[in-house]
Amino acid sequence: MLTYLIKRVLSVIPVLIVVAVIVFLMLRLTPGDPAAIIAGDAATSQDIAQIRDKLGLEEPMVIQFGIWVGNMLTGDFGDSFYYKRTVSSMIADRVGPTVALATFTIILACIVAIPLGTIAAYKQGSWLDRAVMGMSVIGFSVPVFVIGYMMIYLFAVKLDWFPVQGYQPIADGIGGFLYRLVMPSAALSIIFIALIARMTRTSVLEVLNEDYIRTARAKGLEESKVMTRHALRNAAVPIVTVIGFAIAILIGGVVVTESVFVIPGLGTLTLDAIQGRDYPTVQALIMLFSVVYVLINLVIDVIYTLLDPRIRY
Amino acid sequence: MIKILRRSVLGATAFAFTLGMSLSAVATTASAETVLRVNMHSDLKIVDPIWTTAYMSRNYGYMVYDTLYGMNSKGEIKPQMVEKLDISADGLTYDFTLRSGMTFHDGAPVTGDDVVASIKRWGSKDAMGQLMMGFVKDMKGSSGDTFQFILNKPTGLIIQALGKPSSNVPFIMPARIAATPATEQITEYVGSGPFVFLKDEWKPGDKAEFAKFTEYKPRNEPGDGLAGGKVVHVDKVVWKVIRDAQTKMNALSKGEIDVIESPSHDLLPLMEKDPNIKLVDLNPFGNQYTFRPNSLHPPFNNPKILEALLYAFNQEDFVQSTVGNEKYYKLCKAMFICGTPLATNAGFEDKFESNYKRARELVQEAGYDGTPVLIMHPTDLAILGNLVPVAKAAMEKIGLKVDMVAMDWQTLVGRRNKQELPADGGWNAFITSWNSVDNASPLSTPMLNAACEKALFGWPCDEEIQKLRNEYAGESDATKQLAIVEKIQQRVSKKPTHIHLGQWYSPAAMGANITGAPVSPVVAFWGYKKAE
């Protein structure tokens, strides 16, 4: 197992090299000039040329790449083209809201979706099953911004239960922190509830006809224990995969939800950086997301072995 | 199991809700300061208003820095930091005296040396500043409150330039900061303006905060636009980034924010019906749509084809396609903005009237060879996106071939600096919008600069226009200035540097409890009062 983990961690290196090259090239080949954006509308070509020079954009691409990689190896992701700040500090500012939103969303999604999916499987063909699956289709189909707008209209504008927008760091008070996360997490969790519930139902259905379930029932085990200890546990591997996939998406930034509810997370940072052609920030973010993806996959693989002793690496 | 789960979820939600409400209430009670929360048109990115011409940096400049002169709501330039000005009889020596008691945010007094250093930095960067510096033989500062300009020839430009309201604005900084070359960004954010920039509270992409500068001494007269007494009635101003137009409106209606600088036009009817929101027209000059041809390449290197566009275009088609509601636009044949002293229709009396017959004749006279017009079409900005198809339709009606290339605005911003042929990554035309105050005089209008390769992208080249602009710069008599403007417009109507496509307005939206917002072409936050 340890050997496997070391191999998997080392396998991140070639992935990151490929990502670095692709991201660097894609950004440079994308139309748009950060210097022109920075200079403003009334700037002359001379002004823009000076800024390009200051930003190091006049250097050959190979040299720019070398400088970037060299700095990155020393932990220096460079400075944003726009803000007189290091990219690392800007990312650090945005990680908190993203992690908070992702954590809340996943917890909420799991709390709701796994029982729903299990019950739907248990009551296969019943009105409850059809209702859960019907709701899943709606959850998949309705864009998150529509759900967000509806929730804001109902719970913030009409009922005045929650604020329309905004994020409060946990350092400013746990109550306000939780209070402000309820609506965005709820809106964002809908699609993941749909996804996880469907996957749970399918997986549980597959194991419900297995011999060991019949045996458990024949032994006189309570149905709730049959479902949780035997059915759900054996159905867990694909569910965990979907949850891991969801976490990766959430950490990678959920631009629409962040925009609608004004959460200053990594999604809007990425969007702003791409729109502004802020190369150092985009490059660092994509590298970060790549590492997160690989690590989440690694964690999922480890969880597989805990859930199913037959899986060995 | 389900019941237990349901109880847990409901219980946890209720707990969080109650706790949140309680703590929010505590926070509200504990906070006695008045905070004005504003959604600006964009995020603050660069905090050096001389290094960039971006409007957000200019707006930031008005918070943190003060100006020697300011433009009032009628478009007149009035003294701001300057207490007294003596001009010698020959018009060559300007002796300025600053108002007494002005200090920077670090407590140091504002001196003549600070002014001279600041004007030097601005004058090395800004086009109007460069023009002004052409008249200035010497500038002498002092460690006290006086400074002097010695000119090489008389001009009416000095006060106009020092009171320039839009980018780049001659903001006054401490001399040590202003010593930074204009090609480099400053790293210290100290001004003498009515607000102090709270650097540690600045979260790019989220918010920027400004505290009232308690030592600021406003002029002892009522505030009027960017002139007069800049009296601050709030303790703090927070610029809050909210990207989603609908969320902005909901947040304003609920009182979570107090002002939206530039609300979306399609939401204005809803806001008009909301008793918690009022719409206020703060910029009487509005904005001006502008068609910019590239003079380097065919077919727009032929003035006759550009003149044909003046006959083919109709301003109403353009403003209707984007703004829609006639309450928020104005058809205006004057280049230098209707409502200003320089407004005249000279040269454009018979233009902008969809005269396709005359336009087609001009295209034929020009010997148009079928070279396609590559017009850049920004599809991501609602306020610009619909203009290009309107232009395309008009150009096709007069026999031009048009290649409309869709792109995002930032791609356009990068591409418009390319001088290559359109087929090699260059361009023929695009449409943009300016704050009208930028286009309110022959000297400030960036696209009127026809200095060939030194001109703004589009690079028009016309000695006659340059000569007339210089003539205008040297003239101080208003009647003679207007006569020069008429000549400029006559010239532009035959050899267009750019084409003005109408003025449009965007009222600010603010809470019903907000009063005192200054009427000004540039958004400013002194004067605001917030009733609890």
PDB file of C-alpha atoms in Angstrom, chain A residues 156-157, chain B residues 249-259 270-279 509-514:
ATOM      1  CA  ALA A 156     -34.176  36.664   1.143  1.00  0.00           C
ATOM      2  CA  VAL A 157     -36.436  39.128  -0.636  1.00  0.00           C
TER       3      VAL A 157
ATOM      4  CA  MET B 249     -30.659  44.803  -7.547  1.00  0.00           C
ATOM      5  CA  ASN B 250     -31.879  42.433  -4.829  1.00  0.00           C
ATOM      6  CA  ALA B 251     -29.060  43.470  -2.502  1.00  0.00           C
ATOM      7  CA  LEU B 252     -29.907  47.137  -3.038  1.00  0.00           C
ATOM      8  CA  SER B 253     -33.594  46.548  -2.446  1.00  0.00           C
ATOM      9  CA  LYS B 254     -32.792  44.764   0.815  1.00  0.00           C
ATOM     10  CA  GLY B 255     -30.386  47.488   1.943  1.00  0.00           C
ATOM     11  CA  GLU B 256     -27.329  45.225   1.860  1.00  0.00           C
ATOM     12  CA  ILE B 257     -25.691  47.732  -0.451  1.00  0.00           C
ATOM     13  CA  ASP B 258     -26.488  51.428  -0.803  1.00  0.00           C
ATOM     14  CA  VAL B 259     -25.495  52.379  -4.338  1.00  0.00           C
ATOM     15  CA  LEU B 270     -38.053  46.996 -12.138  1.00  0.00           C
ATOM     16  CA  MET B 271     -36.008  49.368 -10.013  1.00  0.00           C
ATOM     17  CA  GLU B 272     -38.333  52.242 -10.832  1.00  0.00           C
ATOM     18  CA  LYS B 273     -41.181  50.290  -9.242  1.00  0.00           C
ATOM     19  CA  ASP B 274     -39.251  49.365  -6.094  1.00  0.00           C
ATOM     20  CA  PRO B 275     -40.010  51.776  -3.220  1.00  0.00           C
ATOM     21  CA  ASN B 276     -36.645  50.955  -1.626  1.00  0.00           C
ATOM     22  CA  ILE B 277     -34.711  52.113  -4.680  1.00  0.00           C
ATOM     23  CA  LYS B 278     -34.361  55.443  -6.410  1.00  0.00           C
ATOM     24  CA  LEU B 279     -32.649  56.183  -9.693  1.00  0.00           C
ATOM     25  CA  ALA B 509     -29.388  53.300  -8.382  1.00  0.00           C
ATOM     26  CA  MET B 510     -29.387  53.974  -4.663  1.00  0.00           C
ATOM     27  CA  GLY B 511     -31.329  53.203  -1.554  1.00  0.00           C
ATOM     28  CA  ALA B 512     -34.266  55.452  -0.728  1.00  0.00           C
ATOM     29  CA  ASN B 513     -32.406  56.495   2.435  1.00  0.00           C
ATOM     30  CA  ILE B 514     -29.418  57.874   0.526  1.00  0.00           C
TER      31      ILE B 514
END
